[in-house]
XYZ file of C-alpha atoms in Angstrom:
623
model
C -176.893 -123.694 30.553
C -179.593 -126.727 30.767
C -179.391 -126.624 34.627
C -180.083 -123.359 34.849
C -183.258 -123.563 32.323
C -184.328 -126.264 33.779
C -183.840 -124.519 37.682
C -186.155 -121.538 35.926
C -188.530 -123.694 34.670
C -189.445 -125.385 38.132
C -189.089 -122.036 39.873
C -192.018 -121.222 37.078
C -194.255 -124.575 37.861
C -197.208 -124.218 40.517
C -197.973 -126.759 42.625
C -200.231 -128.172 40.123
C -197.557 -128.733 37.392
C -198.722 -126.233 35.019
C -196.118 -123.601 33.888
C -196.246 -119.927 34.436
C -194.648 -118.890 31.145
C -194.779 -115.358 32.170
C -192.773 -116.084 35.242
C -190.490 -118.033 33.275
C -189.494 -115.310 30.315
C -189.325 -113.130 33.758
C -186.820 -115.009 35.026
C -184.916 -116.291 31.446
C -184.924 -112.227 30.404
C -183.058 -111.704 34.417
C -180.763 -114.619 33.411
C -179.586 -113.401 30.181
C -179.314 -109.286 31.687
C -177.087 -110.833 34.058
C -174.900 -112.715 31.983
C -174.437 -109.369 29.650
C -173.319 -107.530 32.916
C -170.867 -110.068 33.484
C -170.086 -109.678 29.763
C -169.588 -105.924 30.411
C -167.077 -106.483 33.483
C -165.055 -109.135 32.030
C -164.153 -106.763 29.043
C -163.505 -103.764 31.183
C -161.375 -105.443 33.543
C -159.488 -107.620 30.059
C -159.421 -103.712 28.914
C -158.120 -102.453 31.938
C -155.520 -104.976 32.569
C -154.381 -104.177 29.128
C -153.606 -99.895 29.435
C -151.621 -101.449 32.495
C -149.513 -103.408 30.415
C -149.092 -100.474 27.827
C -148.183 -98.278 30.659
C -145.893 -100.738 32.234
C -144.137 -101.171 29.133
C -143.967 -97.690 28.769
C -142.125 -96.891 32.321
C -140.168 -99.440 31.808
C -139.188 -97.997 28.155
C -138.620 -94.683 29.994
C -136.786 -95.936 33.302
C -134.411 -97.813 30.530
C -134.093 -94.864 28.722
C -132.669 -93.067 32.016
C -130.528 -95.548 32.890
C -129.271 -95.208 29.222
C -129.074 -91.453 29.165
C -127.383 -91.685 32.504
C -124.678 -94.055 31.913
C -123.901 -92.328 29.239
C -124.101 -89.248 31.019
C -121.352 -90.627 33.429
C -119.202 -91.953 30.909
C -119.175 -89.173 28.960
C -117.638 -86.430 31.891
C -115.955 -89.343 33.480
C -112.741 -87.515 33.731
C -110.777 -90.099 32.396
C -110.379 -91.644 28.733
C -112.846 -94.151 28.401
C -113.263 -96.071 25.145
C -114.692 -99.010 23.891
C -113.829 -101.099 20.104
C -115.189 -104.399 18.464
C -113.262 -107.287 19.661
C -113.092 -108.583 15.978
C -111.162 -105.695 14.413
C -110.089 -103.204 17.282
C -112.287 -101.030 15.309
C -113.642 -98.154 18.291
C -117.151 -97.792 18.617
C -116.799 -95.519 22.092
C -114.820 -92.862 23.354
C -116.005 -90.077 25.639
C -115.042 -86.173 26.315
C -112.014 -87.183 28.061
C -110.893 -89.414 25.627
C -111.082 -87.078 22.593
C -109.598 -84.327 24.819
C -106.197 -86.737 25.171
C -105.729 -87.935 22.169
C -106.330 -84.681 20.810
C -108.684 -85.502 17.922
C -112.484 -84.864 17.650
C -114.407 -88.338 17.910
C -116.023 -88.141 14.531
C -112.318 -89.153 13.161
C -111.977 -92.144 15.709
C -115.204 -93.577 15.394
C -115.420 -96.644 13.565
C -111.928 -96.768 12.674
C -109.029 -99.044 13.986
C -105.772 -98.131 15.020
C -104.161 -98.383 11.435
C -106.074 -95.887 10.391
C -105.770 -93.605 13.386
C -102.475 -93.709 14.109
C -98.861 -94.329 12.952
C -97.675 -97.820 11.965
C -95.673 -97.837 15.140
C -97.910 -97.084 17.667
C -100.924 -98.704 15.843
C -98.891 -102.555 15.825
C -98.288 -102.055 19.573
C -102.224 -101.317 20.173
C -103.523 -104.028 17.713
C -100.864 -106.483 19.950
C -102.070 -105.682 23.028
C -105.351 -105.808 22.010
C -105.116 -109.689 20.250
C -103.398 -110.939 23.830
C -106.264 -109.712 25.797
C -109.123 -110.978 23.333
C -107.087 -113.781 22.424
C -106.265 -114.698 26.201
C -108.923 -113.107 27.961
C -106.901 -111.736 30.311
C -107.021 -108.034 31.837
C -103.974 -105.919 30.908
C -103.068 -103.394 33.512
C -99.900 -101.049 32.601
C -98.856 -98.292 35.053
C -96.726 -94.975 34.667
C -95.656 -96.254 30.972
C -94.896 -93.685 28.780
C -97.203 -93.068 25.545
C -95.823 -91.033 22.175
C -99.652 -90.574 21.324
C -101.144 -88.043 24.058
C -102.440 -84.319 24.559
C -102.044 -83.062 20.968
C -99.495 -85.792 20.419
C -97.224 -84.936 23.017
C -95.227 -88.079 25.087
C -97.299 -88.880 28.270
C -97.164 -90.838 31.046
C -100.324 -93.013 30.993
C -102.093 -95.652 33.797
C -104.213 -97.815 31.492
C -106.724 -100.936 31.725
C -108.194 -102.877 28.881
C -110.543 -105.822 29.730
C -112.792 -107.938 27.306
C -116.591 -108.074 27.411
C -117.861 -111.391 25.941
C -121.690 -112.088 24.426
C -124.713 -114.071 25.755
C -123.027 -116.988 24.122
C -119.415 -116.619 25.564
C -117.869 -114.929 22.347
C -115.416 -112.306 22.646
C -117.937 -109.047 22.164
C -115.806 -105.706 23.028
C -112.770 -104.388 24.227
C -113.185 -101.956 26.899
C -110.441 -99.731 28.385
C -109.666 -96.844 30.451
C -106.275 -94.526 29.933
C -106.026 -91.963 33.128
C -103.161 -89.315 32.517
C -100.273 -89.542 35.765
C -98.260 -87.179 33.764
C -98.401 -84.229 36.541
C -98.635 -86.465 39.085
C -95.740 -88.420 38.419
C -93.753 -84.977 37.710
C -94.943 -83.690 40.963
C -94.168 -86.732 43.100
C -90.635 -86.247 41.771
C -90.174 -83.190 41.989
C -91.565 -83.480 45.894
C -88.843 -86.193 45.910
C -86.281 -84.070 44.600
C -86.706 -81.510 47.390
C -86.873 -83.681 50.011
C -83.525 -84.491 49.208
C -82.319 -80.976 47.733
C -82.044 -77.740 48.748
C -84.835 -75.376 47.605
C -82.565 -72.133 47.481
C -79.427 -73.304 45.158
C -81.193 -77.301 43.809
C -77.499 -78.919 45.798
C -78.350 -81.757 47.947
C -79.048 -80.888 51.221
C -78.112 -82.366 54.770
C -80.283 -85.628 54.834
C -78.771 -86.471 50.815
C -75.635 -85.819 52.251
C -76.336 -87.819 55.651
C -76.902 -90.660 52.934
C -74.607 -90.384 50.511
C -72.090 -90.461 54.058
C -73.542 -93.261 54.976
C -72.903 -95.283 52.134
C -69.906 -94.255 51.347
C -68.306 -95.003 55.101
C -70.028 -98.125 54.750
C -68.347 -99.189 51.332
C -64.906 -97.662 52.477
C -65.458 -99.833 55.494
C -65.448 -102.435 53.237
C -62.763 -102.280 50.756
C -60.673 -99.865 53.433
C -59.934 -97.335 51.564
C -59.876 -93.545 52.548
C -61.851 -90.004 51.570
C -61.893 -86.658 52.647
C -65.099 -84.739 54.169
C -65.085 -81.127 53.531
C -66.926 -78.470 56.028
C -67.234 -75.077 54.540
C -68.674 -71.766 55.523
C -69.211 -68.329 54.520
C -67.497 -65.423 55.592
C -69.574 -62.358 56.405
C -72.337 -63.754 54.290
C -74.643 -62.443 57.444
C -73.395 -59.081 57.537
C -74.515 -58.834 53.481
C -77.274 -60.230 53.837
C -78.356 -58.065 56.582
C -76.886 -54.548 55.064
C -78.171 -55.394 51.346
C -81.440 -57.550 52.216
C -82.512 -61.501 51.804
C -83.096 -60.819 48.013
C -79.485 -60.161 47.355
C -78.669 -62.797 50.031
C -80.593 -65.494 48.586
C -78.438 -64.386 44.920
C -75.419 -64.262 46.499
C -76.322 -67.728 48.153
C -76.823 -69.234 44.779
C -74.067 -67.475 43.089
C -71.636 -69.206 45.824
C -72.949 -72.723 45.155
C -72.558 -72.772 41.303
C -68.890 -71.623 42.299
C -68.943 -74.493 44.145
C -70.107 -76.604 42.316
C -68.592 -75.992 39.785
C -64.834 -76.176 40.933
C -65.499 -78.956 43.161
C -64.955 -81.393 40.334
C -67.734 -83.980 40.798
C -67.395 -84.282 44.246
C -70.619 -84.080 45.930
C -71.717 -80.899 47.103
C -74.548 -80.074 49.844
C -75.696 -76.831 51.528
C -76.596 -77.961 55.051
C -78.191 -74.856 55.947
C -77.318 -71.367 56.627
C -74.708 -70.517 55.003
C -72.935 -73.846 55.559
C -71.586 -76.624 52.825
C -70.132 -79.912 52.625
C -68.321 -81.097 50.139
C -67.820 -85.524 50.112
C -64.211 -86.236 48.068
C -64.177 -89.331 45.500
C -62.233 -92.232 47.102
C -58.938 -92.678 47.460
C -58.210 -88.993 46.476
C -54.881 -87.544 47.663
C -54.666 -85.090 50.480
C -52.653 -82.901 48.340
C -55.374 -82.572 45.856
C -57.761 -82.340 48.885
C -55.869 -79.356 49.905
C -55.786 -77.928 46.667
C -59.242 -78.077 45.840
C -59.885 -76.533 49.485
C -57.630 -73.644 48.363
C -58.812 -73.234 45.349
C -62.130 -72.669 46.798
C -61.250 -70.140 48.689
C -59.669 -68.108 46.258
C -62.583 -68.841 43.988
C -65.510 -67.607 46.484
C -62.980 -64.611 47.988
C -63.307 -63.178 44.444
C -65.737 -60.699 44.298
C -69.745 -61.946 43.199
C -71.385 -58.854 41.027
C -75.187 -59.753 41.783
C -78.184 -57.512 40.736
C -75.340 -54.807 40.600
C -74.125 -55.075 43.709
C -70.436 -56.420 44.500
C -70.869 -57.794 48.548
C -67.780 -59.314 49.474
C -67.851 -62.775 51.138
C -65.165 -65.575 51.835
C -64.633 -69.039 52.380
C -63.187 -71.159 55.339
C -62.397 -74.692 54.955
C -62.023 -77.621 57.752
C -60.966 -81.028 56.556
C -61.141 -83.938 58.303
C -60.140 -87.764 56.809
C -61.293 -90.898 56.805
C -59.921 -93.578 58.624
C -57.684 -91.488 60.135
C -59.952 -88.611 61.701
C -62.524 -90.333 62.468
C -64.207 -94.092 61.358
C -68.244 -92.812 61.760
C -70.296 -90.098 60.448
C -70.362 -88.250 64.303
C -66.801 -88.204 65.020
C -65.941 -87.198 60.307
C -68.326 -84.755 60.710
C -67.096 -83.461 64.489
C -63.609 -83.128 63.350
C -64.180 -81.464 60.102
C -66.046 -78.741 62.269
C -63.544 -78.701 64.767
C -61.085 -77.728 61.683
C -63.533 -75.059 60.247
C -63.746 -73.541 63.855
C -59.969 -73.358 64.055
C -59.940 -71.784 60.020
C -62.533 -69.388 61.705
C -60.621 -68.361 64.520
C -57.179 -67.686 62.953
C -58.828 -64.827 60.527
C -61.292 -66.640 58.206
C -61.102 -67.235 54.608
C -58.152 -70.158 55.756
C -58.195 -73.826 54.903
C -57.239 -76.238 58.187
C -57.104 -80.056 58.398
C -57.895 -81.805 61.476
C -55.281 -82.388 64.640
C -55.858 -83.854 67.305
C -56.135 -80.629 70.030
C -58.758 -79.264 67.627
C -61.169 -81.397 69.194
C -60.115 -80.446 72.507
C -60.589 -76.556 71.503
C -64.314 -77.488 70.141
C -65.036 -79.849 73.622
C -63.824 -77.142 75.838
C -65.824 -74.412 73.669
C -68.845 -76.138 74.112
C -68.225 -77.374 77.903
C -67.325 -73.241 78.114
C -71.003 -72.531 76.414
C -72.607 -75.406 79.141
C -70.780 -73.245 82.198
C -72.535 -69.950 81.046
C -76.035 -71.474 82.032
C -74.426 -71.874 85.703
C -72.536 -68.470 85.627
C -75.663 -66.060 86.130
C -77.116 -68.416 89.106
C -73.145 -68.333 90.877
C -72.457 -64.969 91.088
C -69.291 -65.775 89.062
C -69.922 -62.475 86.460
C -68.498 -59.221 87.307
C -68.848 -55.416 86.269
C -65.737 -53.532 85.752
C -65.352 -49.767 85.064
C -63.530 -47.740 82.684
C -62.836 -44.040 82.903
C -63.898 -41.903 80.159
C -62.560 -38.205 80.098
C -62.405 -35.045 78.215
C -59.312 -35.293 76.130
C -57.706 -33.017 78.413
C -58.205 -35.795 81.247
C -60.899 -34.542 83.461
C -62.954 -37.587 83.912
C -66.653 -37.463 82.904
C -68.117 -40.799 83.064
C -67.503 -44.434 83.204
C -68.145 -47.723 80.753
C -69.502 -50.709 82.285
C -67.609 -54.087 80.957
C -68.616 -57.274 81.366
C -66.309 -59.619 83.695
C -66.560 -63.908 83.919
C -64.477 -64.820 87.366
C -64.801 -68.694 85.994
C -63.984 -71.186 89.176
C -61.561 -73.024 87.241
C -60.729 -71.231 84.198
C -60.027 -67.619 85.721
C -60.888 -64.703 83.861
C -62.409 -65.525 80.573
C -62.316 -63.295 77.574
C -64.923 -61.607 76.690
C -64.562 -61.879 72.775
C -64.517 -65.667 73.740
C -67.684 -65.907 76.239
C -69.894 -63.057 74.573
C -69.861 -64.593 71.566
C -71.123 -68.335 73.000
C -73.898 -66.135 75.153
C -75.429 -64.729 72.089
C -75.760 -67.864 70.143
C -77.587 -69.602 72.752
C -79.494 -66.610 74.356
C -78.150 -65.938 77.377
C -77.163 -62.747 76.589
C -80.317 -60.739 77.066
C -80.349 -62.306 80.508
C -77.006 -61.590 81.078
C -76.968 -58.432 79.610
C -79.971 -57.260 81.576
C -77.946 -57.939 84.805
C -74.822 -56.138 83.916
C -77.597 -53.405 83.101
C -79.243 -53.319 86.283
C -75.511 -53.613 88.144
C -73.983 -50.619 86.325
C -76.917 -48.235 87.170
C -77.281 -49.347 90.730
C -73.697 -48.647 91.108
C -74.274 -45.415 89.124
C -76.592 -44.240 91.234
C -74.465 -44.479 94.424
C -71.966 -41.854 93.069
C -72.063 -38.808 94.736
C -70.631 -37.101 91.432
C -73.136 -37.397 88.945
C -70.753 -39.077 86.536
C -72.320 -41.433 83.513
C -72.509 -44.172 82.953
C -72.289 -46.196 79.256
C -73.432 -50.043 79.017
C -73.081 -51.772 75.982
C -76.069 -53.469 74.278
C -76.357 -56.705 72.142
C -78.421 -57.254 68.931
C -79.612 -59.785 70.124
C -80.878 -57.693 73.284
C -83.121 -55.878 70.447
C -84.219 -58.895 68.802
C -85.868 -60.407 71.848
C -87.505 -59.735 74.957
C -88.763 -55.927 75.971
C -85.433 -53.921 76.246
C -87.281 -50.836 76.755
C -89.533 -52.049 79.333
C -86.606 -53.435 80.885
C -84.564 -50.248 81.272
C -87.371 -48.199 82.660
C -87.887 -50.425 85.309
C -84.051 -50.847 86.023
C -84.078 -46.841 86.047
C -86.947 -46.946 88.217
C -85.885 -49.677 90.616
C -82.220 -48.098 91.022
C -83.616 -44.576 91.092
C -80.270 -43.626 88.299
C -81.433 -40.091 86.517
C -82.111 -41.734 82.493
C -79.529 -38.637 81.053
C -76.827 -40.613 83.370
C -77.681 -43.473 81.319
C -75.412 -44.096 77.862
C -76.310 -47.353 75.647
C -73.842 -48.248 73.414
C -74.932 -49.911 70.223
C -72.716 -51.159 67.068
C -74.529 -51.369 63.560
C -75.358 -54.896 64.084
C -78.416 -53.674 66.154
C -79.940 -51.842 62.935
C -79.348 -53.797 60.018
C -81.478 -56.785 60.705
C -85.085 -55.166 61.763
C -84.131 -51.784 60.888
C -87.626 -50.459 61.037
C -87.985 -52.100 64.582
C -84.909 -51.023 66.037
C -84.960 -47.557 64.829
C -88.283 -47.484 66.638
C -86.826 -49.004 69.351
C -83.792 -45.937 69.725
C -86.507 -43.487 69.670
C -88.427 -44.863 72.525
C -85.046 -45.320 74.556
C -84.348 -41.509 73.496
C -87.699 -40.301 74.821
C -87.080 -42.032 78.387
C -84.291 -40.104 78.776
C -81.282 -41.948 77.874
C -78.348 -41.227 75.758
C -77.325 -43.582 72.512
C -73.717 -43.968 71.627
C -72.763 -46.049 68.060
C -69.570 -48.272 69.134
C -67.125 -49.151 66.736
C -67.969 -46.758 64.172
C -66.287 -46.920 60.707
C -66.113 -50.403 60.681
C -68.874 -51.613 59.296
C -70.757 -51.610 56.111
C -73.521 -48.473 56.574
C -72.014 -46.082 59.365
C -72.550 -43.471 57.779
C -75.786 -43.808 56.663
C -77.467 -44.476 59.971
C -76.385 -40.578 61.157
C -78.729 -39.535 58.392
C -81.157 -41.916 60.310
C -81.212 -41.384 64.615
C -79.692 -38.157 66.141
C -76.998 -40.507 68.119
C -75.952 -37.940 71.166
C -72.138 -39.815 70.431
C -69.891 -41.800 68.164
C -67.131 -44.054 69.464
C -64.169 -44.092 67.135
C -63.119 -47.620 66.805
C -59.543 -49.097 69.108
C -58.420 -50.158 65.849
C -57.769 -46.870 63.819
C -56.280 -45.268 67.189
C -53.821 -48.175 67.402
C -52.377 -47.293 64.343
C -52.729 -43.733 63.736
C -48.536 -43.577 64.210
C -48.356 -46.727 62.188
C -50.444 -46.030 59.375
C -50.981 -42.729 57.568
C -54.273 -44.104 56.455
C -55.938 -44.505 60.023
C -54.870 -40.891 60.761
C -57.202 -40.004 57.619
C -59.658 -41.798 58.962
C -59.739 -40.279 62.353
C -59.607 -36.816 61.006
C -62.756 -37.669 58.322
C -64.707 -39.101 60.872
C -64.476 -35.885 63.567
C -64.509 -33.632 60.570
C -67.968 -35.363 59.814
C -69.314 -35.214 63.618
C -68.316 -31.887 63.942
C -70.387 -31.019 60.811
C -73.892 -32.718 62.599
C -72.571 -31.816 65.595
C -72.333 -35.260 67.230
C -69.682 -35.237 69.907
C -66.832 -37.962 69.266
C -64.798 -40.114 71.733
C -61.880 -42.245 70.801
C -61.496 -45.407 72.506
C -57.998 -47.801 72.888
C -56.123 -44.358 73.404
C -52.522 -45.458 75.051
C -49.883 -43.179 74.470
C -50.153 -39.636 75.361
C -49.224 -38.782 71.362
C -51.844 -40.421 70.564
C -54.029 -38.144 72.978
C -52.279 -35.209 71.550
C -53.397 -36.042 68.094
C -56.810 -36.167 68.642
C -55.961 -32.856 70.788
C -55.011 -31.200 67.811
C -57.854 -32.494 65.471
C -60.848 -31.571 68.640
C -61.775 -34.920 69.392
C -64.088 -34.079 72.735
C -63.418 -36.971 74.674
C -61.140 -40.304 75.032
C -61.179 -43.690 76.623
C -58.004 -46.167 77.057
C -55.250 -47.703 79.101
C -54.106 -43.694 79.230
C -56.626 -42.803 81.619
C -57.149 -45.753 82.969
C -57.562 -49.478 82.509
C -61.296 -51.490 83.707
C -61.195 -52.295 86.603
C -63.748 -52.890 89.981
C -65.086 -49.562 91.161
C -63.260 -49.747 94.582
C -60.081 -48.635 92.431
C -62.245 -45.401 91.243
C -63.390 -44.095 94.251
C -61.781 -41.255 94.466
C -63.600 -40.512 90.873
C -66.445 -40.787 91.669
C -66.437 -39.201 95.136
C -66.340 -41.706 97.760
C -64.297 -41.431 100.479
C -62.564 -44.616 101.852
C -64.583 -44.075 104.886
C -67.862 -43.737 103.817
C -67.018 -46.673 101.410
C -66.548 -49.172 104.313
C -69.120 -47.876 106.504
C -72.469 -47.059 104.300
């Protein structure tokens, strides 16, 4: 302050030392305005810096607020219980939406309460223990899937939980904070996904990989101690044909009606549906063969009694094969082979029959399957054949011919047809094969110089796949037969799986041109209604009622109902398996229009027919 008077005192001296005291209150009044601006901008700037600091404060106060509001924001819909209590009294200070939802009771009522006063004595000593060892150890606690009485409005549930402490600035045990997340459902669900991996959905037995186990293990302990059990192959009779006639509703019933029998006669052996309609059945150890057997029969007799179901009464059976360890077999492949091999045999000899396993019955099942394996090769050898069969009036004036299916085998001979037909439609072959017999019967057809028919049988399967009516235009086209020439045989097995499809199917047939004949009728379940259903231009009367019609006064009823019911929609009738000539006087008497058998002639290659179908030798050899 002196150095700057005494600066504006010599700025105010002349030259001659004299002071200018005008100049100098000039430039003390500058000195002191200056120093009040500086004044001025040091308190705005102190001022300014200050509403900074208040606003500052204040974002911060908000931006903590937010962070507040939005933890608790996250807490609170945090679908899991969250809580949080005092780590000097377990007394609970937090607990969020989730939290009051589980336990049930409204927060207000927890809130600064402890566990005595919340819940019973029981269940509050375990909490108040488990709380101590993690204050007093410090210590997480984790528990997973353990079961809690206190839950949802107090029902059990299965918890995952996690309690942790939070300690103060100073290290002192502050709160316990934990989280309880409900597995209930998803424990339930993981075993109940469990429970069907290893059980079958339709009837809740075990199915084939439980029963691939429980094999396992028990082949492996029997291995061990050497002793001996029985394994058990079952299946269904007819269960197919009811479940086709009467739908997959009542199949599915019937299905599950079967395997409580089961089950329950099979006294605690272990029961499994494999599939289909197939069981097993695994016998305790060291169980007799004579109670083996008699369980097998019992069986039997127990699904051969009628099942009432949804008020229907579809009959099925039961056919056993039985195969024993050590002596039929010492592995699962060969147990399991054998019993099949037995249940094959039980099959063959007329179902609803109980067979133990001998040694040629695995021969029978390798030569059955080797016998499926040569079918492949018999379409690309030339080794099938088409016979013919006469079919007349009934007073013998011949009017057409059925085409039969032949297999010339190279080493076998002549195989059956109810042995090789059978094997072709399980794997498929028959629409291949039956398209060839087809196309063979109409080319031959259309050679004849009498315009004779001709009737070729047709598979279900044929219906179920590929495009049969596509495929007999274009045989009719390529062989040039007339389609009213042409005669399909069907049985009933054609309509009742797709009934819709295959009705559809007839009609389309019909339009081309070509006849429809239902085979074997009367022995099925629904004959009769299908008439009402398809204007069939024939009915074949079944070999089996014309067999017996001098045996059995019944099949003679049966014959005379069934023309007495043609005759009424007009459907002409022809009698197949006719041998004797009183059995062709019979149906004679009772106007059945036509007949097929051994009477007018047996199947045979068309070279023996010739004269039939008007061929001369000579034009024979040399066309």
């Amino acid at each position: 302050m002196h150095r700057m008077l005494a600066r504006q005192i010599r700025q105010s001296t002349d030259e001659s030392g004299k002071v200018d005291l005008t100049r100098l209150s000039e430039l003390v009044s500058a000195a002191y305005e200056e120093s009040d601006c500086d004044r001025r901008r040091t308190d705005r700037a102190i001022k300014l810096m200050i509403e900074e600091l208040e606003q500052t404060h204040q974002r911060a106060e908000r931006d903590l607020r937010r962070a507040r509001e939005f933890l608790d924001s996250i807490i609170e819909n945090v679908p899991i219980a969250v809580f949080a209590k005092d780590a000097r009294d377990s007394r609970y200070i937090l607990l969020n939406r989730a939290g009051e939802e589980y336990y049930g009771v409204p927060r207000e009522e927890m809130l600064g309460k402890t566990p005595d006063e919340i819940f019973p004595d029981s269940i509050a000593r375990v909490v108040n223990e488990q709380d101590r060892r993690v204050v007093d150890s410090g210590t997480p606690m984790f528990l997973e899937g353990h079961r809690l009485e206190v839950g949802v409005h107090g029902r059990e549930r299965l918890v995952n939980s996690r309690k942790l402490l939070v300690r103060d600035s100073a290290g002192a045990p502050q709160y316990l904070v934990g989280v309880i997340e409900d597995v209930t459902e998803r424990i339930t669900n993981e075993a109940r996904i469990s429970h069907l991996a290893h059980h079958d959905a339709l009837t809740d037995l075990p199915n084939r990989s439980a029963f691939n186990a429980a094999l396992d293990e028990r082949l492996e302990r029997a291995q061990e101690a050497s002793i001996s059990f029985a394994v058990l192959s079952l299946d269904l009779d007819r269960f197919k044909e009811v479940n086709d006639v009467f739908g997959h509703p009542v199949g599915d019933m019937l299905m599950r009606a079967a395997a409580d029998r089961l089950a329950a006669e099979a006294d605690g052996a272990f029961v499994a549906r494999i599939g289909g309609d197939e069981f097993m059945i695994l016998m305790p150890d060291e169980v007799r063969r004579e109670d083996v057997l008699a369980l097998a029969e019992r069986l039997v007799e127990t699904i051969g009694k009628e099942l009432e179901v949804d008020d229907y009464l579809p009959h099925v059976g039961l056919s056993v094969g039985i195969a024993f360890y050590p002596d039929d077999g010492v592995n699962a492949v060969t147990l399991l082979a054998n019993a099949d091999s037995a249940l094959y045999r039980a099959k063959r000899e007329g179902r609803g029959r109980v067979r133990v396993f001998e040694s040629e019955m695995d021969q029978e099942l390798r030569d059955r399957r080797l016998l499926q394996h040569d079918l492949r090769q018999a379409l690309e050898q030339n080794q099938f054949l088409v016979y013919f069969q006469p079919q007349a009036r009934v007073d013998g004036e011949v009017i057409g011919f059925e085409a039969l299916l032949r297999w010339n085998h190279p080493t076998r001979g002549f195989v059956p047809p109810d042995q090789f037909i059978p094997l072709a439609e399980e794997n498929g072959l028959i629409v291949e094969i039956g398209e060839w017999v087809l196309r063979e019967a109409c080319r031959e057809a259309a050679s004849w110089p009498r315009p004779l028919q001709v009737a070729v049988n047709l598979s279900p399967v044929q219906f179920q796949a590929g495009d049969l009516e596509r495929s007999i235009h274009q045989i009719l086209l390529e062989t040039g037969l007339t389609p009213t020439r042409l005669e399909v045989e069907i049985t009933e097995g054609v309509l009742i799986g797709d009934f819709t499809r295959a009705l559809n199917l007839l009609r389309r047939l019909k339009a081309l041109g070509v006849r429809i004949a239902m085979d074997d009728f009367g022995t099925g379940y629904s004959s009769l209604s299908y008439l009402q259903s398809f204007p069939f231009d024939k009915i074949k009367i079944d070999r089996g009622f014309i067999s017996n019609l001098e045996a059995t006064p019944q099949s003679a009823e049966i014959v005379r109902a069934v023309l007495s019911l043609a005759h009424a929609l007009n459907i002409p009738v022809i009698a197949e398996g006719v041998e004797t000539e009183a059995q062709r006087a019979f149906l004679a008497r009772e106007a059945c229009e036509e007949i097929q058998g051994y009477l007018i002639g047996r199947p045979d290659l068309i070279e023996r027919y010739l004269d039939l179908v008007g061929v001369t030798v000579e034009r024979r050899l040399y066309a």
